[in-house]
């Protein structure tokens, strides 16, 4: 996999017409999502005086993410220009009520947080849909997706740190109000960018939205979504078992450092991956990256040394961003032209669902056995997924036009 000799700089992606005009607002809007968890958690806690209420509010916001494909489908049907502003305002109003009106009723706070989650605009899938439009006719799509994924990873890596500073310097409600402002600026900026204003009416999906009529009906996309769900499950189990191992050795802070190292590895891996010239098929790329992660988890299961675990997982982290790049590009290629936003959103949905299931499963393992069994279970799940991907490679490597 040599370094691409034809176009070797991410600058070429950003030099595309309207790329910066679209990408900068997308990053601004997504930075709101990176700041939101801690801001919302502590804002609700301050008002309700209960971490139970705060946790329930945050869970309500997160659970609403299951509606992501529905919102993405609306964008495919009605354009970003029409859909993003409406969703952004509907998401911003409940958060603004929490930050400004400051109700103390726990049930009302949970309802407001859940309402914000229901309406939260799918800025990530929308930006990837814009990249699809911006890179059409060029060899830059994979590189654009790599840049997008690594920037998003960086935001979520630094978001909690920035939120922590804001909570100390300001207050949770002030931080939540900043989330509202960033979300509105980002969504409205994307909605007024050239790719959002372009709309081809004749290619819009006809009829009402249904699950069976969406891109998830394609066997290849279902395989990608299933692979991401299991991978996210394994990664979430790893994070939980890492925290349990560090806590059991009286060094809980080490878990945070290792997670940061995994995130940094992912950023580096994504940037390098985007500059590689890769001839392997989609299924081969997906299988190799998942296997790389699985082997790292397997090594972590063989020891209780936090240093060895940290090194193993940091190296394995190199595959995380590339895995999502491959998955997003595959979802884009396997979906019809008029359903790209929804197709990409299924990858996000699978990741969120897998993370939730993995945390729950790892909790059960840690409470009833050793954390190393959790690492091993995650590794086995990923390696079994590799086998499934290889056995089903025809559906993944065949484009819709050829099916």
Tab-separated table of C-alpha atoms in Angstrom:
chain	number	residue	atom	x	y	z
A	1	UNK	CA	0.000	0.000	0.000
A	2	UNK	CA	2.261	2.815	-1.232
A	3	UNK	CA	1.636	6.460	-0.486
A	4	UNK	CA	-0.549	7.957	-3.188
A	5	UNK	CA	1.855	9.629	-5.639
A	6	UNK	CA	-0.761	11.480	-7.661
A	7	UNK	CA	-2.262	13.579	-4.879
A	8	UNK	CA	-0.354	13.536	-1.619
A	9	UNK	CA	-1.851	16.391	0.370
A	10	UNK	CA	-5.087	16.850	2.229
A	11	UNK	CA	-4.806	20.425	1.014
A	12	UNK	CA	-6.181	19.206	-2.308
A	13	UNK	CA	-9.393	18.126	-0.574
A	14	UNK	CA	-9.830	21.480	1.142
A	15	UNK	CA	-9.067	23.279	-2.127
A	16	UNK	CA	-12.153	21.807	-3.786
A	17	UNK	CA	-14.788	24.458	-4.596
A	18	UNK	CA	-16.967	25.170	-1.516
A	19	UNK	CA	-15.124	22.548	0.569
A	20	UNK	CA	-14.008	24.913	3.337
A	21	UNK	CA	-17.306	26.802	3.161
A	22	UNK	CA	-19.064	23.544	3.998
A	23	UNK	CA	-16.521	21.766	6.213
A	24	UNK	CA	-15.840	24.585	8.690
A	25	UNK	CA	-19.513	24.964	9.715
A	26	UNK	CA	-19.751	21.161	9.938
A	27	UNK	CA	-16.841	21.096	12.400
A	28	UNK	CA	-18.349	23.967	14.390
A	29	UNK	CA	-21.656	22.138	14.656
A	30	UNK	CA	-20.075	18.819	15.549
A	31	UNK	CA	-17.942	20.485	18.222
A	32	UNK	CA	-21.258	21.131	19.991
A	33	UNK	CA	-21.863	17.378	20.157
A	34	UNK	CA	-18.373	16.863	21.615
A	35	UNK	CA	-19.092	19.363	24.400
A	36	UNK	CA	-22.672	18.285	25.046
A	37	UNK	CA	-22.405	15.157	27.272
A	38	UNK	CA	-20.584	16.754	30.213
A	39	UNK	CA	-22.389	20.095	29.808
A	40	UNK	CA	-25.824	18.475	29.823
A	41	UNK	CA	-24.958	16.037	32.613
A	42	UNK	CA	-23.786	18.711	35.042
A	43	UNK	CA	-26.430	21.253	34.025
A	44	UNK	CA	-29.205	18.791	34.855
A	45	UNK	CA	-27.428	17.743	38.045
A	46	UNK	CA	-27.152	21.355	39.213
A	47	UNK	CA	-30.840	21.951	38.578
A	48	UNK	CA	-32.309	18.660	39.812
A	49	UNK	CA	-29.711	17.957	42.483
A	50	UNK	CA	-29.477	14.315	41.421
A	51	UNK	CA	-27.077	12.303	39.301
A	52	UNK	CA	-29.897	9.828	38.716
A	53	UNK	CA	-31.865	12.555	36.950
A	54	UNK	CA	-28.739	13.755	35.151
A	55	UNK	CA	-27.853	10.253	33.949
A	56	UNK	CA	-31.423	9.590	32.844
A	57	UNK	CA	-31.507	12.856	30.915
A	58	UNK	CA	-28.242	12.013	29.156
A	59	UNK	CA	-29.486	8.483	28.426
A	60	UNK	CA	-32.699	9.911	26.983
A	61	UNK	CA	-30.694	12.174	24.709
A	62	UNK	CA	-28.495	9.285	23.621
A	63	UNK	CA	-31.316	6.784	23.111
A	64	UNK	CA	-33.020	9.232	20.744
A	65	UNK	CA	-30.068	8.705	18.411
A	66	UNK	CA	-31.825	5.586	17.139
A	67	UNK	CA	-33.868	7.987	14.989
A	68	UNK	CA	-30.758	9.124	13.108
A	69	UNK	CA	-31.570	7.222	9.882
A	70	UNK	CA	-35.065	8.747	9.836
A	71	UNK	CA	-33.652	12.273	10.038
A	72	UNK	CA	-31.013	11.445	7.435
A	73	UNK	CA	-33.764	10.127	5.171
A	74	UNK	CA	-35.565	13.463	5.523
A	75	UNK	CA	-32.412	15.219	4.345
A	76	UNK	CA	-32.193	12.935	1.318
A	77	UNK	CA	-35.805	13.756	0.473
A	78	UNK	CA	-35.993	17.451	1.255
A	79	UNK	CA	-32.345	18.672	1.095
A	80	UNK	CA	-30.021	19.944	3.792
A	81	UNK	CA	-31.095	23.520	3.127
A	82	UNK	CA	-34.662	22.767	4.207
A	83	UNK	CA	-34.087	20.132	6.871
A	84	UNK	CA	-31.001	21.133	8.880
A	85	UNK	CA	-32.306	24.542	10.083
A	86	UNK	CA	-35.591	23.035	11.293
A	87	UNK	CA	-33.893	20.199	13.149
A	88	UNK	CA	-31.263	22.521	14.644
A	89	UNK	CA	-33.848	24.939	16.014
A	90	UNK	CA	-35.980	22.099	17.386
A	91	UNK	CA	-32.905	20.659	19.139
A	92	UNK	CA	-31.622	24.017	20.367
A	93	UNK	CA	-34.849	25.202	21.995
A	94	UNK	CA	-35.064	22.453	24.679
A	95	UNK	CA	-31.393	22.894	25.549
A	96	UNK	CA	-31.823	26.655	25.726
A	97	UNK	CA	-34.765	26.165	28.095
A	98	UNK	CA	-32.545	24.083	30.377
A	99	UNK	CA	-29.751	26.656	30.223
A	100	UNK	CA	-31.817	29.857	30.497
A	101	UNK	CA	-35.165	29.032	32.123
A	102	UNK	CA	-33.459	26.471	34.394
A	103	UNK	CA	-36.419	24.329	35.525
A	104	UNK	CA	-35.759	22.199	38.611
A	105	UNK	CA	-38.265	19.443	37.856
A	106	UNK	CA	-36.342	16.246	37.096
A	107	UNK	CA	-39.016	14.740	34.834
A	108	UNK	CA	-39.239	17.930	32.776
A	109	UNK	CA	-35.451	18.029	32.402
A	110	UNK	CA	-35.436	14.447	31.109
A	111	UNK	CA	-38.189	15.281	28.619
A	112	UNK	CA	-36.311	18.363	27.423
A	113	UNK	CA	-33.046	16.447	26.989
A	114	UNK	CA	-34.782	13.616	25.136
A	115	UNK	CA	-36.554	16.142	22.882
A	116	UNK	CA	-33.206	17.683	22.011
A	117	UNK	CA	-31.856	14.247	21.122
A	118	UNK	CA	-34.840	13.451	18.934
A	119	UNK	CA	-34.323	16.595	16.856
A	120	UNK	CA	-30.493	16.727	16.886
A	121	UNK	CA	-29.455	17.255	13.247
A	122	UNK	CA	-27.269	14.527	11.694
A	123	UNK	CA	-24.361	16.801	10.834
A	124	UNK	CA	-21.861	13.962	10.317
A	125	UNK	CA	-23.923	12.080	7.718
A	126	UNK	CA	-24.868	15.400	6.114
A	127	UNK	CA	-21.212	16.394	5.746
A	128	UNK	CA	-20.287	13.040	4.265
A	129	UNK	CA	-23.124	13.471	1.780
A	130	UNK	CA	-21.637	16.862	0.912
A	131	UNK	CA	-18.209	15.286	0.452
A	132	UNK	CA	-19.805	12.852	-1.964
A	133	UNK	CA	-21.070	15.802	-4.000
A	134	UNK	CA	-17.898	17.873	-3.666
A	135	UNK	CA	-15.552	15.061	-4.757
A	136	UNK	CA	-17.693	13.772	-7.621
A	137	UNK	CA	-15.503	13.278	-10.676
A	138	UNK	CA	-12.272	13.329	-8.647
A	139	UNK	CA	-10.199	10.587	-6.912
A	140	UNK	CA	-10.493	12.429	-3.594
A	141	UNK	CA	-13.553	10.880	-1.943
A	142	UNK	CA	-11.709	8.399	0.257
A	143	UNK	CA	-9.233	11.059	1.320
A	144	UNK	CA	-12.057	13.475	2.106
A	145	UNK	CA	-13.748	10.847	4.261
A	146	UNK	CA	-10.441	10.155	6.040
A	147	UNK	CA	-9.987	13.854	6.779
A	148	UNK	CA	-13.577	14.088	7.992
A	149	UNK	CA	-13.300	11.047	10.270
A	150	UNK	CA	-9.996	12.080	11.832
A	151	UNK	CA	-11.202	15.636	12.455
A	152	UNK	CA	-14.354	14.256	14.070
A	153	UNK	CA	-12.250	11.877	16.178
A	154	UNK	CA	-10.095	14.820	17.271
A	155	UNK	CA	-13.174	16.797	18.291
A	156	UNK	CA	-14.468	13.968	20.451
A	157	UNK	CA	-10.995	13.409	21.879
A	158	UNK	CA	-10.635	17.043	22.952
A	159	UNK	CA	-14.295	17.791	23.640
A	160	UNK	CA	-14.424	16.454	27.221
A	161	UNK	CA	-11.238	18.359	28.084
A	162	UNK	CA	-12.626	21.635	26.738
A	163	UNK	CA	-15.961	20.992	28.441
A	164	UNK	CA	-14.148	20.398	31.727
A	165	UNK	CA	-12.387	23.753	31.421
A	166	UNK	CA	-15.666	25.497	30.607
A	167	UNK	CA	-17.333	23.928	33.640
A	168	UNK	CA	-14.575	25.320	35.862
A	169	UNK	CA	-14.348	28.776	34.252
A	170	UNK	CA	-18.072	29.286	33.635
A	171	UNK	CA	-20.946	27.068	34.735
A	172	UNK	CA	-22.668	23.974	33.327
A	173	UNK	CA	-25.602	26.041	32.049
A	174	UNK	CA	-23.283	28.537	30.359
A	175	UNK	CA	-21.445	25.639	28.716
A	176	UNK	CA	-24.778	24.202	27.552
A	177	UNK	CA	-25.722	27.580	26.102
A	178	UNK	CA	-22.451	27.555	24.149
A	179	UNK	CA	-23.463	24.126	22.817
A	180	UNK	CA	-26.711	25.678	21.558
A	181	UNK	CA	-24.869	28.519	19.810
A	182	UNK	CA	-22.319	26.206	18.156
A	183	UNK	CA	-25.040	23.828	16.989
A	184	UNK	CA	-27.086	26.613	15.403
A	185	UNK	CA	-24.069	28.229	13.757
A	186	UNK	CA	-22.866	24.918	12.369
A	187	UNK	CA	-26.219	23.688	11.079
A	188	UNK	CA	-27.198	27.024	9.546
A	189	UNK	CA	-23.737	27.384	8.008
A	190	UNK	CA	-24.037	23.975	6.373
A	191	UNK	CA	-27.604	24.670	5.235
A	192	UNK	CA	-26.501	27.770	3.333
A	193	UNK	CA	-23.411	26.195	1.744
A	194	UNK	CA	-23.503	25.410	-2.009
A	195	UNK	CA	-23.823	21.587	-1.657
A	196	UNK	CA	-26.865	22.027	0.595
A	197	UNK	CA	-28.581	24.326	-1.879
A	198	UNK	CA	-28.151	21.878	-4.747
A	199	UNK	CA	-31.141	19.594	-5.035
A	200	UNK	CA	-32.164	17.246	-7.825
A	201	UNK	CA	-35.913	16.778	-7.446
A	202	UNK	CA	-36.223	13.969	-9.919
A	203	UNK	CA	-33.828	11.740	-7.992
A	204	UNK	CA	-35.484	12.197	-4.599
A	205	UNK	CA	-36.882	8.942	-3.144
A	206	UNK	CA	-40.560	8.645	-3.908
A	207	UNK	CA	-43.245	7.904	-1.364
A	208	UNK	CA	-43.135	7.954	2.437
A	209	UNK	CA	-40.041	6.853	4.352
A	210	UNK	CA	-40.030	3.181	5.343
A	211	UNK	CA	-37.257	0.935	6.608
A	212	UNK	CA	-37.579	-1.558	3.765
A	213	UNK	CA	-37.361	1.159	1.108
A	214	UNK	CA	-34.202	2.662	2.551
A	215	UNK	CA	-30.601	1.778	1.670
A	216	UNK	CA	-30.432	-0.694	4.567
A	217	UNK	CA	-32.298	-3.072	2.273
A	218	UNK	CA	-29.047	-3.649	0.372
A	219	UNK	CA	-27.285	-6.844	1.600
A	220	UNK	CA	-23.856	-5.236	1.341
A	221	UNK	CA	-24.832	-2.295	3.526
A	222	UNK	CA	-26.428	-4.620	6.086
A	223	UNK	CA	-23.100	-6.456	6.322
A	224	UNK	CA	-21.197	-3.196	6.884
A	225	UNK	CA	-23.680	-2.111	9.556
A	226	UNK	CA	-23.496	-5.496	11.321
A	227	UNK	CA	-19.684	-5.409	11.254
A	228	UNK	CA	-19.609	-1.918	12.779
A	229	UNK	CA	-22.159	-2.902	15.437
A	230	UNK	CA	-20.021	-5.845	16.595
A	231	UNK	CA	-16.826	-3.806	16.381
A	232	UNK	CA	-18.358	-1.023	18.483
A	233	UNK	CA	-19.546	-3.661	20.957
A	234	UNK	CA	-16.005	-5.024	21.239
A	235	UNK	CA	-14.454	-1.570	21.633
A	236	UNK	CA	-16.965	-0.594	24.296
A	237	UNK	CA	-16.244	-3.803	26.183
A	238	UNK	CA	-12.562	-2.948	25.965
A	239	UNK	CA	-13.021	0.529	27.432
A	240	UNK	CA	-15.137	-0.821	30.295
A	241	UNK	CA	-12.694	-3.635	31.070
A	242	UNK	CA	-9.795	-1.211	30.876
A	243	UNK	CA	-11.470	1.027	33.460
A	244	UNK	CA	-12.170	-1.991	35.686
A	245	UNK	CA	-8.569	-3.212	35.443
A	246	UNK	CA	-7.132	0.219	36.251
A	247	UNK	CA	-9.553	0.725	39.128
A	248	UNK	CA	-8.819	-2.734	40.526
A	249	UNK	CA	-5.122	-1.878	40.659
A	250	UNK	CA	-5.818	1.412	42.416
A	251	UNK	CA	-4.860	3.521	39.395
A	252	UNK	CA	-8.137	4.594	37.778
A	253	UNK	CA	-6.581	7.651	36.120
A	254	UNK	CA	-4.472	5.370	33.914
A	255	UNK	CA	-7.643	4.324	32.069
A	256	UNK	CA	-8.096	7.909	30.896
A	257	UNK	CA	-4.516	8.084	29.596
A	258	UNK	CA	-4.881	4.803	27.722
A	259	UNK	CA	-8.181	5.901	26.176
A	260	UNK	CA	-6.490	9.115	25.037
A	261	UNK	CA	-3.675	7.041	23.514
A	262	UNK	CA	-6.237	4.903	21.666
A	263	UNK	CA	-7.896	8.051	20.340
A	264	UNK	CA	-4.560	9.513	19.269
A	265	UNK	CA	-3.692	6.264	17.522
A	266	UNK	CA	-7.003	6.426	15.695
A	267	UNK	CA	-6.320	9.978	14.498
A	268	UNK	CA	-2.848	9.057	13.251
A	269	UNK	CA	-4.159	5.902	11.595
A	270	UNK	CA	-6.925	7.797	9.833
A	271	UNK	CA	-4.590	10.461	8.447
A	272	UNK	CA	-2.117	7.854	7.180
A	273	UNK	CA	-4.860	5.650	5.753
A	274	UNK	CA	-6.265	8.511	3.703
A	275	UNK	CA	-2.919	8.946	1.968
A	276	UNK	CA	-2.445	5.295	1.080
A	277	UNK	CA	-3.144	3.892	-2.355
A	278	UNK	CA	-5.130	0.734	-1.578
A	279	UNK	CA	-5.940	-1.857	-4.214
A	280	UNK	CA	-7.630	-4.391	-1.903
A	281	UNK	CA	-11.376	-4.943	-2.104
A	282	UNK	CA	-13.797	-3.428	0.404
A	283	UNK	CA	-14.320	-6.752	2.148
A	284	UNK	CA	-10.574	-7.349	2.448
A	285	UNK	CA	-9.971	-3.885	3.898
A	286	UNK	CA	-12.822	-4.280	6.369
A	287	UNK	CA	-11.728	-7.774	7.442
A	288	UNK	CA	-8.076	-6.804	7.922
A	289	UNK	CA	-8.863	-3.732	9.987
A	290	UNK	CA	-11.308	-5.589	12.236
A	291	UNK	CA	-8.766	-8.401	12.633
A	292	UNK	CA	-6.085	-5.859	13.617
A	293	UNK	CA	-8.370	-4.533	16.348
A	294	UNK	CA	-9.278	-8.040	17.477
A	295	UNK	CA	-5.635	-9.097	17.803
A	296	UNK	CA	-4.910	-6.014	19.933
A	297	UNK	CA	-7.781	-6.910	22.266
A	298	UNK	CA	-6.567	-10.512	22.419
A	299	UNK	CA	-3.114	-9.356	23.543
A	300	UNK	CA	-4.765	-7.174	26.210
A	301	UNK	CA	-6.602	-10.238	27.535
A	302	UNK	CA	-3.332	-12.094	28.187
A	303	UNK	CA	-1.985	-9.785	30.887
A	304	UNK	CA	-2.933	-7.609	33.827
A	305	UNK	CA	-0.066	-5.180	33.229
A	306	UNK	CA	-1.537	-1.762	32.474
A	307	UNK	CA	1.567	-0.870	30.468
A	308	UNK	CA	1.229	-3.895	28.168
A	309	UNK	CA	-2.537	-3.401	27.888
A	310	UNK	CA	-2.023	0.268	27.071
A	311	UNK	CA	0.576	-0.424	24.373
A	312	UNK	CA	-1.543	-3.199	22.811
A	313	UNK	CA	-4.679	-1.063	22.675
A	314	UNK	CA	-2.891	2.094	21.508
A	315	UNK	CA	-1.438	0.151	18.562
A	316	UNK	CA	-4.843	-1.432	17.873
A	317	UNK	CA	-6.342	2.076	17.889
A	318	UNK	CA	-4.510	2.789	14.627
A	319	UNK	CA	-7.257	0.790	12.879
A	320	UNK	CA	-10.309	2.571	14.334
A	321	UNK	CA	-10.546	5.644	12.099
A	322	UNK	CA	-9.527	3.689	8.950
A	323	UNK	CA	-12.281	1.175	9.742
A	324	UNK	CA	-14.869	3.933	9.796
A	325	UNK	CA	-13.446	5.478	6.622
A	326	UNK	CA	-13.819	2.145	4.822
A	327	UNK	CA	-17.324	1.704	6.255
A	328	UNK	CA	-18.510	5.186	5.268
A	329	UNK	CA	-17.094	4.868	1.757
A	330	UNK	CA	-18.648	1.410	1.407
A	331	UNK	CA	-22.030	2.676	2.635
A	332	UNK	CA	-21.794	5.538	0.159
A	333	UNK	CA	-20.871	3.270	-2.751
A	334	UNK	CA	-23.498	0.639	-1.916
A	335	UNK	CA	-26.357	3.128	-1.512
A	336	UNK	CA	-28.372	4.669	-4.348
A	337	UNK	CA	-27.311	8.192	-5.299
A	338	UNK	CA	-30.393	9.686	-3.619
A	339	UNK	CA	-29.956	7.870	-0.271
A	340	UNK	CA	-26.328	8.586	0.646
A	341	UNK	CA	-27.064	10.547	3.816
A	342	UNK	CA	-29.283	7.831	5.259
A	343	UNK	CA	-26.806	5.101	4.297
A	344	UNK	CA	-23.998	6.765	6.234
A	345	UNK	CA	-26.267	7.354	9.209
A	346	UNK	CA	-26.765	3.602	9.626
A	347	UNK	CA	-23.036	3.274	10.336
A	348	UNK	CA	-23.380	5.874	13.113
A	349	UNK	CA	-26.474	4.169	14.493
A	350	UNK	CA	-24.752	0.778	14.573
A	351	UNK	CA	-21.782	2.322	16.347
A	352	UNK	CA	-23.975	3.918	19.007
A	353	UNK	CA	-26.031	0.774	19.573
A	354	UNK	CA	-22.969	-1.469	19.698
A	355	UNK	CA	-21.298	0.835	22.219
A	356	UNK	CA	-24.314	0.685	24.511
A	357	UNK	CA	-24.581	-3.111	24.274
A	358	UNK	CA	-20.853	-3.556	24.813
A	359	UNK	CA	-20.776	-1.452	27.968
A	360	UNK	CA	-23.659	-3.464	29.392
A	361	UNK	CA	-22.127	-6.830	28.482
A	362	UNK	CA	-18.714	-5.866	29.866
A	363	UNK	CA	-20.314	-4.745	33.119
A	364	UNK	CA	-21.826	-8.195	33.566
A	365	UNK	CA	-18.501	-9.891	32.824
A	366	UNK	CA	-16.506	-7.651	35.177
A	367	UNK	CA	-18.991	-8.181	38.002
A	368	UNK	CA	-18.973	-11.959	37.632
A	369	UNK	CA	-15.481	-12.779	36.322
A	370	UNK	CA	-12.141	-11.130	35.531
A	371	UNK	CA	-11.801	-8.099	33.261
A	372	UNK	CA	-9.446	-10.089	31.032
A	373	UNK	CA	-12.384	-12.277	30.039
A	374	UNK	CA	-14.089	-9.132	28.759
A	375	UNK	CA	-11.100	-8.274	26.563
A	376	UNK	CA	-11.113	-11.837	25.253
A	377	UNK	CA	-14.856	-11.833	24.574
A	378	UNK	CA	-14.493	-8.627	22.573
A	379	UNK	CA	-11.591	-10.102	20.597
A	380	UNK	CA	-13.513	-13.284	19.808
A	381	UNK	CA	-16.540	-11.266	18.652
A	382	UNK	CA	-14.360	-9.250	16.276
A	383	UNK	CA	-12.511	-12.250	14.881
A	384	UNK	CA	-15.804	-14.052	14.252
A	385	UNK	CA	-16.972	-10.934	12.416
A	386	UNK	CA	-13.881	-11.165	10.210
A	387	UNK	CA	-14.933	-14.670	9.202
A	388	UNK	CA	-18.470	-13.519	8.402
A	389	UNK	CA	-17.172	-10.612	6.297
A	390	UNK	CA	-14.930	-12.918	4.304
A	391	UNK	CA	-17.693	-15.459	3.762
A	392	UNK	CA	-20.122	-12.743	2.640
A	393	UNK	CA	-17.627	-10.715	0.641
A	394	UNK	CA	-19.565	-10.984	-2.631
A	395	UNK	CA	-22.429	-8.819	-1.347
A	396	UNK	CA	-19.969	-6.241	-0.024
A	397	UNK	CA	-17.740	-6.080	-3.096
A	398	UNK	CA	-20.560	-5.945	-5.644
A	399	UNK	CA	-21.824	-2.470	-6.504
A	400	UNK	CA	-25.599	-1.914	-6.819
A	401	UNK	CA	-25.255	-1.363	-10.548
A	402	UNK	CA	-23.771	-4.822	-10.894
A	403	UNK	CA	-26.263	-6.575	-8.669
